[in-house]
Coordinates of C-alpha atoms in Angstrom, one line a residue:
X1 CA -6.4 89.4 -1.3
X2 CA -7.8 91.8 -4.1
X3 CA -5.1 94.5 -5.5
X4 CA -7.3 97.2 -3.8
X5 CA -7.1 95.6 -0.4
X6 CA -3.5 94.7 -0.5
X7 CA -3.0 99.0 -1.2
X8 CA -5.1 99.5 1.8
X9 CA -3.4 97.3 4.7
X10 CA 0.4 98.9 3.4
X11 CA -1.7 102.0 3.5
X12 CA -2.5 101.6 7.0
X13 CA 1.1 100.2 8.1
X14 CA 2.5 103.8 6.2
X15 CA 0.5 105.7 8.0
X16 CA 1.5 103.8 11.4
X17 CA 5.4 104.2 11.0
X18 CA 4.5 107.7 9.8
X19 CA 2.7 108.5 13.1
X20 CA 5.7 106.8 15.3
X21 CA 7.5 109.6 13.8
X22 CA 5.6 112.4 14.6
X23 CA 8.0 115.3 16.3
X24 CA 6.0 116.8 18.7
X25 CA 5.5 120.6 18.7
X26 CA 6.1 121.0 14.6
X27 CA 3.9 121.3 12.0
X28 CA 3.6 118.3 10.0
X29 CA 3.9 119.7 6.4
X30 CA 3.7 117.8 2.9
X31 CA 5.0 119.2 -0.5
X32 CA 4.3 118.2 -4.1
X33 CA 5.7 118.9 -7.4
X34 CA 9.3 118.4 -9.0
X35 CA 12.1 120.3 -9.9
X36 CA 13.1 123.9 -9.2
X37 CA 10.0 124.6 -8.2
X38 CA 9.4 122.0 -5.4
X39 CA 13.7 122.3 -4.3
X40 CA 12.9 125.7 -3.4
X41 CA 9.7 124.8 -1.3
X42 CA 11.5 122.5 0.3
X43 CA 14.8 124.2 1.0
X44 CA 12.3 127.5 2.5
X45 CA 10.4 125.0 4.3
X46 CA 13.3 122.9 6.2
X47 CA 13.7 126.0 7.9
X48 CA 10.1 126.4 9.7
X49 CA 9.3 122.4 10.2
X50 CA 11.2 119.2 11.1
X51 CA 7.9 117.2 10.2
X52 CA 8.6 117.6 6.5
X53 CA 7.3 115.1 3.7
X54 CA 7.9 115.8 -0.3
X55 CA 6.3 113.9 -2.5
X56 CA 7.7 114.1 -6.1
X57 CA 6.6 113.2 -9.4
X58 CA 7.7 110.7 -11.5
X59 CA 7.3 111.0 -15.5
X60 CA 10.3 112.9 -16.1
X61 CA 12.2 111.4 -19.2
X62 CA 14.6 113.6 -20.3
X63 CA 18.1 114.0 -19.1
X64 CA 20.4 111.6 -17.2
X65 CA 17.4 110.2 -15.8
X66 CA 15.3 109.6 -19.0
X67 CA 18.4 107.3 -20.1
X68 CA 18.0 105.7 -16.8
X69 CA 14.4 105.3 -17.2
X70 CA 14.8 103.7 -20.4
X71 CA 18.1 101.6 -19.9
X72 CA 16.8 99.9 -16.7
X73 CA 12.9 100.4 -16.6
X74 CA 13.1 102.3 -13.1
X75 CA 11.3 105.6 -11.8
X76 CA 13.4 108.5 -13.0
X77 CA 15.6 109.7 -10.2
X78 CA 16.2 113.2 -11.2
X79 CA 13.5 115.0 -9.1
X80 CA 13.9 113.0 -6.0
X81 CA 17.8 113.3 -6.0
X82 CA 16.7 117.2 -6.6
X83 CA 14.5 117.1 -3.4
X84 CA 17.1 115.1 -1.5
X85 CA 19.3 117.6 -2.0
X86 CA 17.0 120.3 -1.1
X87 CA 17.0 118.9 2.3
X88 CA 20.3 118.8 3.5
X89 CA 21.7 121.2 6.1
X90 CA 23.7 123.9 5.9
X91 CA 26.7 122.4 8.0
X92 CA 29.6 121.2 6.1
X93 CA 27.9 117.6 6.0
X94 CA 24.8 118.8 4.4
X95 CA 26.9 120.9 2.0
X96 CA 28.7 118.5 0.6
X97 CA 26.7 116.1 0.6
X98 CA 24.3 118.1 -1.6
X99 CA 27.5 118.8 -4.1
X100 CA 28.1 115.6 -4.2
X101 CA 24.8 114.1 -5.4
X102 CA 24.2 117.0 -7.7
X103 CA 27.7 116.3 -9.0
X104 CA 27.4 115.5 -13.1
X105 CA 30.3 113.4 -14.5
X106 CA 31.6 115.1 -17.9
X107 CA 33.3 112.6 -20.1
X108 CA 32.9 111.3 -23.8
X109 CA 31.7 107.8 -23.1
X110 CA 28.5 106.6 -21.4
X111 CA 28.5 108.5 -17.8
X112 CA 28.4 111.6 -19.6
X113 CA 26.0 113.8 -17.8
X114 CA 24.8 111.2 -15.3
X115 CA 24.2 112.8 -12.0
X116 CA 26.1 111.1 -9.0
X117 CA 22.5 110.9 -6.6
X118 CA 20.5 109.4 -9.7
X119 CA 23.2 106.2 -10.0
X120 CA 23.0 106.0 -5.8
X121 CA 19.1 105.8 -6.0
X122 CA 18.8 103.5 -8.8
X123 CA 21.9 101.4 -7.0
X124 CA 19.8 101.0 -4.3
X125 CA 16.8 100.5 -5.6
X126 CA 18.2 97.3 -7.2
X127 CA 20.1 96.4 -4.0
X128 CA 16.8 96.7 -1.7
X129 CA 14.1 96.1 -4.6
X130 CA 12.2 98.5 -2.7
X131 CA 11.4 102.6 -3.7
X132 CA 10.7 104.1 -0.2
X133 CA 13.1 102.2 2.0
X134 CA 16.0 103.1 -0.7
X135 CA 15.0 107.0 -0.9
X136 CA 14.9 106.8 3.0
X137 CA 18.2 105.4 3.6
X138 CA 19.8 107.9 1.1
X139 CA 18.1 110.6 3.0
X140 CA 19.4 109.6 6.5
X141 CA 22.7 109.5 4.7
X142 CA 22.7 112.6 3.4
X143 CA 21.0 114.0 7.0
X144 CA 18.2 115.0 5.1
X145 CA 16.2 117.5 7.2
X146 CA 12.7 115.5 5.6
X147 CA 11.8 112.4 3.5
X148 CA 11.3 112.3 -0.3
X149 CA 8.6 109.6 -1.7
X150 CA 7.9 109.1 -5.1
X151 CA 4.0 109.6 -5.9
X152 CA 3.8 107.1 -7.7
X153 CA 5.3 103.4 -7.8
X154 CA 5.4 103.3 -11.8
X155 CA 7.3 105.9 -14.3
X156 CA 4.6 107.7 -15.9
X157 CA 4.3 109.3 -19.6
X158 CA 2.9 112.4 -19.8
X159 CA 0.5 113.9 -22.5
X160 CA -0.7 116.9 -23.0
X161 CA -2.9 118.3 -25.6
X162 CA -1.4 121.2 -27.1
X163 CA -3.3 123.6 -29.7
X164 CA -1.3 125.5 -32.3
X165 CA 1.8 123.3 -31.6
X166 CA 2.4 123.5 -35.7
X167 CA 2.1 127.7 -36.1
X168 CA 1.0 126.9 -39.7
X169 CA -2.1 125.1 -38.1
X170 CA -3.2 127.3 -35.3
X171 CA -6.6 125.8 -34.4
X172 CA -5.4 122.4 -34.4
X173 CA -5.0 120.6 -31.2
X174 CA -2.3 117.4 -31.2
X175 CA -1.1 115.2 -28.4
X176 CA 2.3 115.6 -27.4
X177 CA 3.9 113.0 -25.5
X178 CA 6.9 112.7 -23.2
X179 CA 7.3 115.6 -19.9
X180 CA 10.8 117.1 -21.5
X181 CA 8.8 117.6 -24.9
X182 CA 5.5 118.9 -22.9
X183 CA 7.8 121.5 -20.8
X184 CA 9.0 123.6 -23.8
X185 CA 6.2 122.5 -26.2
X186 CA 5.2 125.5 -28.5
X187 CA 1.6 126.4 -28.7
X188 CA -0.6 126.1 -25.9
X189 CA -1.3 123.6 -23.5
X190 CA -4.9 122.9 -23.2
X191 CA -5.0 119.8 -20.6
X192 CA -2.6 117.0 -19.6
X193 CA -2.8 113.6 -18.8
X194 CA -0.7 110.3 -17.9
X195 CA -0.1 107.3 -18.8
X196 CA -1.2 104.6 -17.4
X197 CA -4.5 106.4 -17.0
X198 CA -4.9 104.8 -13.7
X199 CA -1.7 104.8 -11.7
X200 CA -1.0 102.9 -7.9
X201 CA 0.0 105.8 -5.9
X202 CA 2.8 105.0 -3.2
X203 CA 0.9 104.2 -0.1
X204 CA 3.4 106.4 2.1
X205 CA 2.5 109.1 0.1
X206 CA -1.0 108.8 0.8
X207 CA -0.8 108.5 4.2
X208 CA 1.3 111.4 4.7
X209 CA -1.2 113.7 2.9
X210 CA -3.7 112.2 5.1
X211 CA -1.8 112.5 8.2
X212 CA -0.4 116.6 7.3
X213 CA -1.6 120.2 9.5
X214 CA -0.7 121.5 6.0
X215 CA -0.1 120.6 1.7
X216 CA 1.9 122.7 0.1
X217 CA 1.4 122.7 -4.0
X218 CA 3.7 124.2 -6.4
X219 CA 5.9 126.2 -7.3
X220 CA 7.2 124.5 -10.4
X221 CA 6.2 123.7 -13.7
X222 CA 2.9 123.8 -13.8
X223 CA 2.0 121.1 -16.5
X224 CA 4.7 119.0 -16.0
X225 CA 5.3 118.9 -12.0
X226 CA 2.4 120.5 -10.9
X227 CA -0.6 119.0 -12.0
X228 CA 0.5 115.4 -12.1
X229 CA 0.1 115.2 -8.4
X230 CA -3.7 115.4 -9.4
X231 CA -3.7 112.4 -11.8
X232 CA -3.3 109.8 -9.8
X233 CA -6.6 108.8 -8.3
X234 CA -5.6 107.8 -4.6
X235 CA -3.3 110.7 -4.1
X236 CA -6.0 113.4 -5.5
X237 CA -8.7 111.6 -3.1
X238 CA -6.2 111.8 0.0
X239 CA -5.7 116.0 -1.5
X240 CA -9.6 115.9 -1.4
X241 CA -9.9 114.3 1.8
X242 CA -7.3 115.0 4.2
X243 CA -8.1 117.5 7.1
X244 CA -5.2 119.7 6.2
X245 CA -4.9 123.4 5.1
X246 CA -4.0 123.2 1.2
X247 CA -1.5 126.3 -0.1
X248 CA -0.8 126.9 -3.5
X249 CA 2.3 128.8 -4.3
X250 CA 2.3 130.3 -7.5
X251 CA 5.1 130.4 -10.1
X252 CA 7.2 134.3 -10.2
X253 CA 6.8 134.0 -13.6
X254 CA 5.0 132.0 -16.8
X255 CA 7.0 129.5 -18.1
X256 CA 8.5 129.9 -21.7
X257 CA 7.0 126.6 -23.2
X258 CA 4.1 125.3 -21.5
X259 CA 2.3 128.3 -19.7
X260 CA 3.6 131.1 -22.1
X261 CA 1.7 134.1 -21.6
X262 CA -0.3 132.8 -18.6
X263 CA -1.4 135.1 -15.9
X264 CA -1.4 134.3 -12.5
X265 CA -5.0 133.6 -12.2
X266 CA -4.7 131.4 -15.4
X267 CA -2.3 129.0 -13.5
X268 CA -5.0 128.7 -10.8
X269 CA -8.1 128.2 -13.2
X270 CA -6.0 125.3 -15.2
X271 CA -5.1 123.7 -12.0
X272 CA -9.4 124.0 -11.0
X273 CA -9.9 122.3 -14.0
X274 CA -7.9 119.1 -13.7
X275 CA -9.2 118.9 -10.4
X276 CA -12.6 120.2 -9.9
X277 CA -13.1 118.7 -6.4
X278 CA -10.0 119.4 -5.3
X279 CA -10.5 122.9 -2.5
X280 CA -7.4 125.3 -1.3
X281 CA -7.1 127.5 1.5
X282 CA -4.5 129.7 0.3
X283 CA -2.8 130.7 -3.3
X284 CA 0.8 132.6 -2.5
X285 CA 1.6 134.9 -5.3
X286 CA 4.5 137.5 -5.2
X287 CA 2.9 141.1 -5.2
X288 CA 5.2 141.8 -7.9
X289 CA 4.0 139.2 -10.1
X290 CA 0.0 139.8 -9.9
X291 CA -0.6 142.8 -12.1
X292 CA -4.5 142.4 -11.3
X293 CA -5.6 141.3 -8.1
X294 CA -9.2 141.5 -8.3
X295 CA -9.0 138.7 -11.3
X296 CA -6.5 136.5 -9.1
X297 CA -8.9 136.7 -6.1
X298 CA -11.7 135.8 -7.6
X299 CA -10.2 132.3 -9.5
X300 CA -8.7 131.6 -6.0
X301 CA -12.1 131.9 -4.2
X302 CA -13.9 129.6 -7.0
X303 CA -11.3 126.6 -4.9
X304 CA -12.3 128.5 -1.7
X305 CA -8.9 130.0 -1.1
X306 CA -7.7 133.4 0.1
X307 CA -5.2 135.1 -1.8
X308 CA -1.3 135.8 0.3
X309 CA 0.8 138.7 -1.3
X310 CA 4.1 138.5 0.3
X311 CA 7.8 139.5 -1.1
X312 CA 9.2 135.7 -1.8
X313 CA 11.4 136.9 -5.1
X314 CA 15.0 136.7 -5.4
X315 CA 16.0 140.0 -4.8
X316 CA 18.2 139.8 -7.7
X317 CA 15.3 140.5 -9.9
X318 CA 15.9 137.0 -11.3
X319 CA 12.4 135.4 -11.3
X320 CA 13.3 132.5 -8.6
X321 CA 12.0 132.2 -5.4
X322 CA 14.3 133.6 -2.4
X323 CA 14.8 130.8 0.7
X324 CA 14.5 133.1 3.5
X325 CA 11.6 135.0 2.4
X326 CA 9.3 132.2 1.2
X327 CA 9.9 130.2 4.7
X328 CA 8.9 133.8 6.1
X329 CA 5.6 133.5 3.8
X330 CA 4.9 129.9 4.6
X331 CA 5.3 130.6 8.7
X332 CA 2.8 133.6 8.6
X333 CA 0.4 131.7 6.7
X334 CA 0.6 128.6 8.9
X335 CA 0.4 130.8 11.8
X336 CA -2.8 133.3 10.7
X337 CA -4.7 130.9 8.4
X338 CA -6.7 128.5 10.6
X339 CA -6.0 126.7 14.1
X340 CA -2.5 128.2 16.1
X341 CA -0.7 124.9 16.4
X342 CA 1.4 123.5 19.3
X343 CA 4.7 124.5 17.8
X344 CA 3.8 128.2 18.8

């Protein structure tokens, strides 16, 4: 049986068991990226759906999970723990539970900075030598209101190509490796890339973008958790494919590093350009944030989308997303963009 075929046939068992667990009467709603960014998706999104499915990247390398990575050649936990965590209740199970796996040892000896949820995944992926089955049985353990799959089955390097990243040579473009070094990389970021060129998406993932009434993409770091999503082949054709709506939920603010300086629209013209074929329904931008309109709605129309003000900000004028106010974005657009499902 032919690597391609083998992909296919788990494909179509994923997207069976996903199917069995259908909750009638929801939404079933998918969300990529990593981080922040994706963490406050999820945690706004938990509170409109039950059917909820994140898909995280995987070419983180810095941190507790970077050593990881290295160490023991495994995916980098640090965004799925980070999703995980996002899903857990609010009842003193979910609570803790969240603490706990968030929990960083301090110490002057190897554990230093290790995250508690990042040795549990790994643990278990050694244990049960499978990805998907670990992440799942840490999520029913934490009561995870969702499940976390990695998009991809390998760690991934990411480049980007980065022009003026020496100020002394403004015009010159370099490649700079690694997604710690690419997040706060000066200069600017012209494209980005990963490594293998080609990577085996995890077939779970793919069927649950198939499978979805709605994607949601972003917020988060646009180069580095963003964008990835789009560089492995079978996940961008499922994005391309798939029947659902496609919302894009814009950052509150450009990122010191990576998108310095960007506008609103920029973020959606860069995102165009890794994935030309790719079409969106909606881009969700904080009114606050979008000091031209006209230019945002016109890169949001080249993908085919309508542009959503709404009031998603932390009212504490920090520039992070607010739970309750997002979920309240997400449920209005769900609800007025396209078909009124069964859960109304």
């Amino acid at each position: 049986m032919t690597g391609r075929n083998l992909r296919m046939r788990r494909l179509s068992r994923a997207g069976a068991a996903l199917s069995g667990r259908r909750r009638g009467g929801q939404p079933k709603v998918v969300a990529l990226g990593g981080g922040m960014g994706l963490s406050a998706s999820l945690a706004a999104l938990r509170r409109i759906t039950g059917d909820l499915t994140a898909v995280v990247t995987v070419a983180d390398d810095g941190g507790s999970s970077g050593r990881l990575r290295e160490e023991l050649g495994v995916l980098p936990p640090g965004d799925l723990r980070k999703a995980l965590a996002a899903l857990c209740g609010d009842d003193d199970w979910g609570r803790t539970w969240s603490r706990v796996i968030q929990h960083r040892f301090e110490s002057k000896g190897d554990l230093h900075e290790h995250a508690v949820g990042n040795l549990l995944i790994v643990a278990l992926w050694e244990q049960l030598g499978d990805h998907v089955q670990a992440l799942d049985l840490v999520g029913k353990l934490l009561g995870a209101h969702g499940r976390v799959l990695p998009m991809s089955a390998v760690p991934l390097e990411l480049q980007a190509l980065v022009k003026g990243h020496d100020p002394e040579l403004p015009d010159a473009i370099v490649t700079v490796r690694g997604q710690a070094t690419v997040a706060l990389t000066p200069g600017e970021v012209q494209s980005v890339h990963v490594v293998p060129p080609d990577p085996p998406a995890v077939p779970e993932a793919v069927a649950a973008v198939l499978d979805a009434d709605w994607v949601v993409l972003g917020p988060g770091s646009w180069f580095s958790s963003v964008i990835p999503h789009l560089l492995v082949p079978e996940l961008l054709d499922a994005l391309v494919t798939t029947k659902a709506r496609k919302v894009l939920s814009l950052n509150l603010a450009p990122q010191p590093g990576e998108t310095e300086g960007f506008s609103p629209q920029r973020h959606v013209e860069v995102l165009g350009r890794h994935a030309p074929k790719l079409a969106l329904d909606v881009v969700l931008a904080d009114a606050a944030a979008v000091p031209d309109r006209a230019a945002l709605d016109d890169a949001a129309q080249r993908l085919g989308a309508a542009v959503e003000l709404a009031p998603v900000a932390s009212p504490d004028g920090l520039p992070v997303h607010d739970q309750e106010l997002l979920a309240a974005a997400y449920d209005r657009i769900f609800r007025m963009h396209g078909r009124i499902g069964p859960w109304r």
